[in-house]
mmCIF file of C-alpha atoms in Angstrom:
data_model
loop_
_atom_site.group_PDB
_atom_site.id
_atom_site.type_symbol
_atom_site.label_atom_id
_atom_site.label_comp_id
_atom_site.label_asym_id
_atom_site.label_seq_id
_atom_site.Cartn_x
_atom_site.Cartn_y
_atom_site.Cartn_z
ATOM 1 C CA MET A 1366 -9.971 1.513 11.617
ATOM 2 C CA GLU A 1367 -13.360 0.564 10.140
ATOM 3 C CA GLU A 1368 -15.016 3.249 12.273
ATOM 4 C CA GLN A 1369 -12.860 5.849 10.552
ATOM 5 C CA ARG A 1370 -13.929 4.580 7.130
ATOM 6 C CA TYR A 1371 -17.651 4.802 7.971
ATOM 7 C CA GLU A 1372 -17.191 8.249 9.514
ATOM 8 C CA GLU A 1373 -15.390 9.445 6.392
ATOM 9 C CA LEU A 1374 -18.165 8.035 4.197
ATOM 10 C CA GLY A 1375 -20.869 9.787 6.230
ATOM 11 C CA ASP A 1376 -19.021 13.116 6.204
ATOM 12 C CA PHE A 1377 -18.522 12.913 2.443
ATOM 13 C CA LEU A 1378 -22.246 12.299 1.846
ATOM 14 C CA LYS A 1379 -23.220 15.216 4.093
ATOM 15 C CA ILE A 1380 -20.833 17.594 2.346
ATOM 16 C CA LYS A 1381 -22.066 16.641 -1.134
ATOM 17 C CA ARG A 1382 -25.749 16.773 -0.022
ATOM 18 C CA ASN A 1383 -25.292 20.323 1.231
ATOM 19 C CA GLU A 1384 -23.817 21.440 -2.091
ATOM 20 C CA ILE A 1385 -26.925 20.647 -4.178
ATOM 21 C CA SER A 1386 -30.057 22.773 -4.333
ATOM 22 C CA PRO A 1387 -33.461 21.079 -4.706
ATOM 23 C CA SER A 1388 -34.023 22.797 -8.053
ATOM 24 C CA GLN A 1389 -30.934 21.075 -9.474
ATOM 25 C CA VAL A 1390 -32.585 17.682 -9.037
ATOM 26 C CA GLY A 1391 -36.126 18.728 -9.935
ATOM 27 C CA LEU A 1392 -37.483 19.222 -6.416
ATOM 28 C CA PRO A 1393 -39.314 22.308 -5.111
ATOM 29 C CA GLU A 1394 -37.323 24.682 -2.919
ATOM 30 C CA GLY A 1395 -40.136 24.887 -0.358
ATOM 31 C CA LEU A 1396 -40.333 27.147 2.679
ATOM 32 C CA ARG A 1397 -38.635 27.099 6.078
ATOM 33 C CA ARG A 1398 -35.619 25.236 4.752
ATOM 34 C CA ARG A 1399 -33.211 25.225 7.680
ATOM 35 C CA THR A 1400 -30.318 23.451 6.008
ATOM 36 C CA PRO A 1401 -28.327 24.284 2.867
ATOM 37 C CA GLY A 1402 -28.741 21.927 -0.041
ATOM 38 C CA LEU A 1403 -30.862 18.802 0.074
ATOM 39 C CA ARG A 1404 -32.485 17.292 3.138
ATOM 40 C CA ARG A 1405 -31.707 13.708 4.108
ATOM 41 C CA GLU A 1406 -35.192 12.587 3.176
ATOM 42 C CA GLU A 1407 -34.766 14.095 -0.279
ATOM 43 C CA VAL A 1408 -31.547 12.173 -0.898
ATOM 44 C CA ALA A 1409 -33.200 9.000 0.390
ATOM 45 C CA TYR A 1410 -36.159 9.538 -1.949
ATOM 46 C CA LEU A 1411 -33.945 10.223 -4.972
ATOM 47 C CA SER A 1412 -31.761 7.196 -4.196
ATOM 48 C CA GLY A 1413 -34.613 4.774 -3.532
ATOM 49 C CA VAL A 1414 -33.554 3.921 0.021
ATOM 50 C CA SER A 1415 -35.295 4.400 3.349
ATOM 51 C CA LEU A 1416 -34.735 7.586 5.330
ATOM 52 C CA THR A 1417 -33.689 5.587 8.392
ATOM 53 C CA TRP A 1418 -31.071 3.623 6.427
ATOM 54 C CA TYR A 1419 -29.672 6.752 4.795
ATOM 55 C CA THR A 1420 -29.561 8.578 8.148
ATOM 56 C CA TRP A 1421 -27.567 5.725 9.648
ATOM 57 C CA LEU A 1422 -25.190 5.881 6.704
ATOM 58 C CA GLU A 1423 -24.520 9.596 7.246
ATOM 59 C CA GLN A 1424 -24.082 8.945 10.958
ATOM 60 C CA GLY A 1425 -21.193 6.626 10.173
ATOM 61 C CA ARG A 1426 -22.892 3.422 11.294
ATOM 62 C CA PRO A 1427 -21.350 0.144 10.043
ATOM 63 C CA ILE A 1428 -23.650 -0.552 7.089
ATOM 64 C CA ASN A 1429 -22.837 -2.632 4.035
ATOM 65 C CA VAL A 1430 -23.467 -0.606 0.885
ATOM 66 C CA SER A 1431 -24.041 -2.367 -2.416
ATOM 67 C CA ALA A 1432 -22.710 -1.172 -5.753
ATOM 68 C CA GLU A 1433 -26.288 -0.513 -6.864
ATOM 69 C CA VAL A 1434 -26.904 1.839 -3.941
ATOM 70 C CA ILE A 1435 -23.578 3.585 -4.545
ATOM 71 C CA GLU A 1436 -24.680 4.240 -8.113
ATOM 72 C CA SER A 1437 -28.048 5.600 -6.926
ATOM 73 C CA LEU A 1438 -26.373 7.870 -4.379
ATOM 74 C CA SER A 1439 -23.893 9.065 -7.002
ATOM 75 C CA ARG A 1440 -26.709 10.075 -9.329
ATOM 76 C CA ALA A 1441 -28.757 11.707 -6.572
ATOM 77 C CA LEU A 1442 -25.777 13.731 -5.381
ATOM 78 C CA MET A 1443 -24.639 14.542 -8.924
ATOM 79 C CA LEU A 1444 -21.129 13.219 -8.285
ATOM 80 C CA ASP A 1445 -18.560 13.523 -11.023
ATOM 81 C CA LYS A 1446 -16.280 10.634 -12.020
ATOM 82 C CA GLN A 1447 -13.601 11.300 -9.408
ATOM 83 C CA GLU A 1448 -16.144 11.765 -6.622
ATOM 84 C CA ARG A 1449 -17.941 8.552 -7.643
ATOM 85 C CA VAL A 1450 -14.681 6.584 -7.512
ATOM 86 C CA HIS A 1451 -13.998 8.114 -4.095
ATOM 87 C CA LEU A 1452 -17.424 7.015 -2.820
ATOM 88 C CA TYR A 1453 -16.915 3.479 -4.148
ATOM 89 C CA THR A 1454 -13.555 3.301 -2.403
ATOM 90 C CA LEU A 1455 -14.975 4.469 0.931
ATOM 91 C CA ALA A 1456 -17.802 1.930 0.650
ATOM 92 C CA LYS A 1457 -15.246 -0.821 -0.094
ATOM 93 C CA GLN A 1458 -16.883 -1.677 -3.388
ATOM 94 C CA VAL A 1459 -13.601 -1.121 -5.166
ATOM 95 C CA PRO A 1460 -11.244 -3.505 -3.350
ATOM 96 C CA PRO A 1461 -9.016 -1.276 -1.228
ATOM 97 C CA SER A 1462 -5.308 -1.445 -1.819
ATOM 98 C CA ALA A 1463 -3.401 -3.308 0.828
ATOM 99 C CA ILE A 1464 -1.521 -1.096 3.260
ATOM 100 C CA PRO A 1465 1.799 -0.761 1.456
ATOM 101 C CA LEU A 1466 5.196 -1.582 2.804
ATOM 102 C CA TYR A 1467 6.891 1.766 3.175
ATOM 103 C CA GLN A 1468 10.513 2.387 2.345
ATOM 104 C CA SER A 1469 12.845 5.219 3.256
ATOM 105 C CA THR A 1470 15.263 5.014 0.323
ATOM 106 C CA VAL A 1471 15.288 4.204 -3.388
ATOM 107 C CA ASN A 1472 17.639 2.030 -5.389
ATOM 108 C CA THR A 1473 20.591 3.371 -7.371
ATOM 109 C CA SER A 1474 18.703 3.157 -10.657
ATOM 110 C CA LEU A 1475 15.878 5.425 -9.479
ATOM 111 C CA GLN A 1476 18.304 7.933 -8.007
ATOM 112 C CA HIS A 1477 20.082 7.937 -11.362
ATOM 113 C CA VAL A 1478 16.788 8.847 -13.061
ATOM 114 C CA LEU A 1479 16.338 11.766 -10.666
ATOM 115 C CA ASP A 1480 19.894 13.020 -11.108
ATOM 116 C CA ASN A 1481 19.520 13.076 -14.893
ATOM 117 C CA LEU A 1482 16.461 15.320 -14.740
ATOM 118 C CA ILE A 1483 18.982 18.103 -14.407
ATOM 119 C CA LEU A 1484 16.842 21.214 -14.917
ATOM 120 C CA SER A 1485 13.598 19.690 -13.637
ATOM 121 C CA PRO A 1486 13.204 19.751 -9.836
ATOM 122 C CA SER A 1487 12.065 16.199 -9.108
ATOM 123 C CA TYR A 1488 11.533 13.876 -6.184
ATOM 124 C CA ILE A 1489 10.086 10.498 -5.248
ATOM 125 C CA MET A 1490 7.485 10.125 -2.515
ATOM 126 C CA ASP A 1491 5.814 7.139 -0.891
ATOM 127 C CA ALA A 1492 2.076 6.505 -0.458
ATOM 128 C CA ARG A 1493 2.120 8.664 2.666
ATOM 129 C CA TRP A 1494 3.565 11.551 0.618
ATOM 130 C CA ASN A 1495 6.891 11.420 2.432
ATOM 131 C CA VAL A 1496 9.753 12.569 0.209
ATOM 132 C CA ILE A 1497 12.332 9.769 0.171
ATOM 133 C CA ALA A 1498 14.613 10.831 -2.718
ATOM 134 C CA TRP A 1499 15.251 14.001 -4.733
ATOM 135 C CA ASN A 1500 17.626 15.641 -7.171
ATOM 136 C CA LYS A 1501 19.796 18.724 -6.773
ATOM 137 C CA ALA A 1502 17.347 20.908 -8.697
ATOM 138 C CA ALA A 1503 14.606 20.121 -6.154
ATOM 139 C CA SER A 1504 16.964 21.091 -3.333
ATOM 140 C CA VAL A 1505 17.882 24.480 -4.795
ATOM 141 C CA VAL A 1506 14.384 25.372 -6.013
ATOM 142 C CA PHE A 1507 11.980 24.018 -3.397
ATOM 143 C CA ALA A 1508 13.845 23.033 -0.237
ATOM 144 C CA ASP A 1509 17.076 21.502 0.996
ATOM 145 C CA PHE A 1510 15.461 18.236 2.044
ATOM 146 C CA ASN A 1511 18.656 17.151 3.815
ATOM 147 C CA LYS A 1512 18.078 19.920 6.356
ATOM 148 C CA ILE A 1513 14.475 18.955 7.051
ATOM 149 C CA GLN A 1514 13.726 16.408 9.768
ATOM 150 C CA VAL A 1515 12.699 13.050 8.327
ATOM 151 C CA THR A 1516 9.375 13.182 10.188
ATOM 152 C CA GLN A 1517 8.577 16.533 8.556
ATOM 153 C CA ARG A 1518 9.834 15.684 5.054
ATOM 154 C CA ASN A 1519 6.281 15.311 3.807
ATOM 155 C CA ILE A 1520 4.736 17.408 1.013
ATOM 156 C CA VAL A 1521 1.392 17.923 2.769
ATOM 157 C CA TRP A 1522 3.064 18.741 6.078
ATOM 158 C CA MET A 1523 5.483 21.184 4.425
ATOM 159 C CA MET A 1524 2.712 22.944 2.516
ATOM 160 C CA PHE A 1525 0.986 23.857 5.782
ATOM 161 C CA ASN A 1526 3.730 23.922 8.425
ATOM 162 C CA ASN A 1527 7.025 24.826 6.722
ATOM 163 C CA PHE A 1528 6.993 28.603 6.349
ATOM 164 C CA ASP A 1529 9.818 28.832 3.790
ATOM 165 C CA TYR A 1530 8.238 26.185 1.554
ATOM 166 C CA LYS A 1531 4.723 27.575 1.942
ATOM 167 C CA ASN A 1532 5.928 31.090 1.153
ATOM 168 C CA LEU A 1533 7.319 30.021 -2.240
ATOM 169 C CA PHE A 1534 3.923 29.595 -3.874
ATOM 170 C CA ILE A 1535 2.425 32.703 -5.449
ATOM 171 C CA ASP A 1536 -1.105 31.256 -5.341
ATOM 172 C CA TRP A 1537 -0.643 29.222 -2.191
ATOM 173 C CA GLU A 1538 -4.350 28.762 -1.462
ATOM 174 C CA SER A 1539 -5.145 27.233 -4.863
ATOM 175 C CA THR A 1540 -1.996 25.097 -4.848
ATOM 176 C CA SER A 1541 -2.571 23.807 -1.334
ATOM 177 C CA GLN A 1542 -6.206 22.939 -2.050
ATOM 178 C CA GLY A 1543 -5.060 20.996 -5.124
ATOM 179 C CA ILE A 1544 -2.637 19.056 -2.956
ATOM 180 C CA ILE A 1545 -5.394 18.337 -0.432
ATOM 181 C CA SER A 1546 -7.651 17.016 -3.217
ATOM 182 C CA ARG A 1547 -4.982 14.593 -4.455
ATOM 183 C CA PHE A 1548 -4.064 13.555 -0.924
ATOM 184 C CA ARG A 1549 -7.737 13.005 -0.034
ATOM 185 C CA SER A 1550 -8.048 10.485 -2.892
ATOM 186 C CA ASN A 1551 -4.905 8.766 -1.655
ATOM 187 C CA TYR A 1552 -6.253 8.800 1.910
ATOM 188 C CA ALA A 1553 -9.357 6.869 0.845
ATOM 189 C CA LYS A 1554 -7.158 4.056 -0.489
ATOM 190 C CA TYR A 1555 -5.096 3.796 2.697
ATOM 191 C CA ILE A 1556 -7.660 4.742 5.326
ATOM 192 C CA ASP A 1557 -6.869 1.478 7.142
ATOM 193 C CA ASP A 1558 -3.312 2.706 7.736
ATOM 194 C CA PRO A 1559 -3.125 4.088 11.309
ATOM 195 C CA TRP A 1560 -0.174 6.306 10.367
ATOM 196 C CA ILE A 1561 -2.165 8.225 7.750
ATOM 197 C CA VAL A 1562 -5.182 8.601 10.044
ATOM 198 C CA ASN A 1563 -2.999 9.938 12.877
ATOM 199 C CA PHE A 1564 -1.141 12.197 10.449
ATOM 200 C CA VAL A 1565 -4.408 13.830 9.331
ATOM 201 C CA HIS A 1566 -5.621 14.233 12.916
ATOM 202 C CA ASP A 1567 -2.317 15.894 13.832
ATOM 203 C CA LEU A 1568 -2.598 18.354 10.952
ATOM 204 C CA GLU A 1569 -6.220 19.112 11.825
ATOM 205 C CA SER A 1570 -5.231 19.974 15.400
ATOM 206 C CA ARG A 1571 -2.250 22.114 14.361
ATOM 207 C CA ASN A 1572 -3.440 24.067 11.334
ATOM 208 C CA GLU A 1573 -6.756 25.855 10.828
ATOM 209 C CA GLU A 1574 -6.214 26.203 7.064
ATOM 210 C CA PHE A 1575 -5.679 22.483 6.640
ATOM 211 C CA ASN A 1576 -8.730 21.805 8.798
ATOM 212 C CA LEU A 1577 -10.865 24.072 6.598
ATOM 213 C CA PHE A 1578 -9.687 22.623 3.267
ATOM 214 C CA TRP A 1579 -9.847 19.029 4.509
ATOM 215 C CA SER A 1580 -13.424 19.466 5.725
ATOM 216 C CA LYS A 1581 -14.590 20.251 2.163
ATOM 217 C CA HIS A 1582 -14.004 16.640 1.013
ATOM 218 C CA ASN A 1583 -12.891 17.833 -2.410
ATOM 219 C CA VAL A 1584 -11.454 15.054 -4.593
ATOM 220 C CA GLN A 1585 -11.583 16.852 -7.952
ATOM 221 C CA ILE A 1586 -8.130 16.851 -9.497
ATOM 222 C CA LYS A 1587 -6.933 19.092 -12.318
ATOM 223 C CA SER A 1588 -5.358 17.226 -15.221
ATOM 224 C CA GLU A 1589 -2.977 20.076 -16.104
ATOM 225 C CA ILE A 1590 -1.110 21.806 -13.302
ATOM 226 C CA HIS A 1591 1.305 24.717 -13.379
ATOM 227 C CA LYS A 1592 3.281 25.615 -10.273
ATOM 228 C CA LYS A 1593 4.203 29.284 -10.050
ATOM 229 C CA ILE A 1594 6.638 30.215 -7.322
ATOM 230 C CA ASN A 1595 8.514 33.291 -6.155
ATOM 231 C CA HIS A 1596 12.026 32.081 -5.386
ATOM 232 C CA PRO A 1597 13.889 34.288 -2.863
ATOM 233 C CA ILE A 1598 16.999 34.437 -5.078
ATOM 234 C CA VAL A 1599 15.894 34.337 -8.743
ATOM 235 C CA GLY A 1600 12.273 35.486 -8.523
ATOM 236 C CA THR A 1601 9.306 34.110 -10.481
ATOM 237 C CA MET A 1602 9.543 30.553 -11.824
ATOM 238 C CA THR A 1603 6.832 28.454 -13.480
ATOM 239 C CA PHE A 1604 6.808 24.664 -13.774
ATOM 240 C CA GLU A 1605 4.605 22.032 -15.368
ATOM 241 C CA PHE A 1606 3.745 19.423 -12.734
ATOM 242 C CA ASN A 1607 3.521 15.726 -13.594
ATOM 243 C CA SER A 1608 3.212 12.647 -11.400
ATOM 244 C CA PHE A 1609 4.205 9.118 -12.479
ATOM 245 C CA ASP A 1610 3.677 5.735 -10.832
ATOM 246 C CA ILE A 1611 6.935 3.820 -10.595
ATOM 247 C CA SER A 1612 6.378 0.556 -12.434
ATOM 248 C CA ASP A 1613 8.167 -1.817 -10.064
ATOM 249 C CA SER A 1614 6.640 -0.223 -6.963
ATOM 250 C CA SER A 1615 3.075 1.087 -7.237
ATOM 251 C CA ASN A 1616 3.421 2.677 -3.806
ATOM 252 C CA LEU A 1617 5.992 5.203 -5.045
ATOM 253 C CA LYS A 1618 5.435 8.232 -7.253
ATOM 254 C CA LEU A 1619 7.929 10.219 -9.282
ATOM 255 C CA ILE A 1620 7.108 13.937 -9.228
ATOM 256 C CA VAL A 1621 8.620 15.968 -12.071
ATOM 257 C CA ASN A 1622 8.445 19.766 -12.303
ATOM 258 C CA THR A 1623 9.452 20.788 -15.814
ATOM 259 C CA PRO A 1624 10.353 24.446 -16.538
ATOM 260 C CA LEU A 1625 7.493 25.925 -18.528
ATOM 261 C CA SER A 1626 8.466 26.650 -22.122
ATOM 262 C CA LYS A 1627 8.638 30.275 -23.298
ATOM 263 C CA THR A 1628 9.700 31.369 -19.812
ATOM 264 C CA ASP A 1629 13.173 31.888 -18.384
ATOM 265 C CA THR A 1630 12.597 29.297 -15.675
ATOM 266 C CA ASN A 1631 15.158 26.856 -17.090
ATOM 267 C CA VAL A 1632 17.792 29.624 -17.114
ATOM 268 C CA LYS A 1633 16.998 30.435 -13.489
ATOM 269 C CA VAL A 1634 17.232 26.782 -12.429
ATOM 270 C CA LYS A 1635 20.638 26.553 -14.099
ATOM 271 C CA SER A 1636 21.821 29.698 -12.326
ATOM 272 C CA LEU A 1637 20.811 28.215 -8.969
ATOM 273 C CA LEU A 1638 22.602 24.953 -9.773
ATOM 274 C CA ASP A 1639 25.769 26.863 -10.703
ATOM 275 C CA LYS A 1640 25.921 28.760 -7.413
#
């Protein structure tokens, strides 16, 4: 899967190059500019590398990239912290995480944690974003995961291909793009996993919206996230979203959606649980 890594690296550089105007980096705009953003030769000049070498890099050729060059490219392309980390990961300068061993269930202790988050819809997902455990609140607010096929019990998949789940979100476009940004960062870590690569290709072929958002290579992640949904039974609900690594298994994440204070969301969750 090394070819996929180099292709991803080249696509990311092209996207970021096209987002910067010459004036932002102190270069003249010039005439007859046929491409948006910077030209390849301008990025090469700003980074202190040869045009041929940089062109090969964007073309996805198997080139070793040093940490020094990554830093130069990051400055030339005005990458923020998250984008810089993403570039390092793609260039294998930050040692990539080993492909994790995936599991389909959690132990009794973790399920107990979920069940005691009574009014907070919560679930646990693996590194592929498959939901492998959940509490009752998650079932009554977001989806009855027991009724969803195991192969489709994936947060990214549901956001784009499960109509009932997708239709919950009042600002679906913003929410889905946020999910894509977080998943893109995860994808860079596990790009050697054939399952994840095939999963992305499948989504690209099935869903135009996913294809559009994925092509933007956005890895900027908001630190504070509110989920606002329109539940078919109780109406508007707003949650604070938080994600936690599970200490004894770094490949699992606990997702907790806490009813936003000063709203009636907690009352509505309770009413759904009592039905």
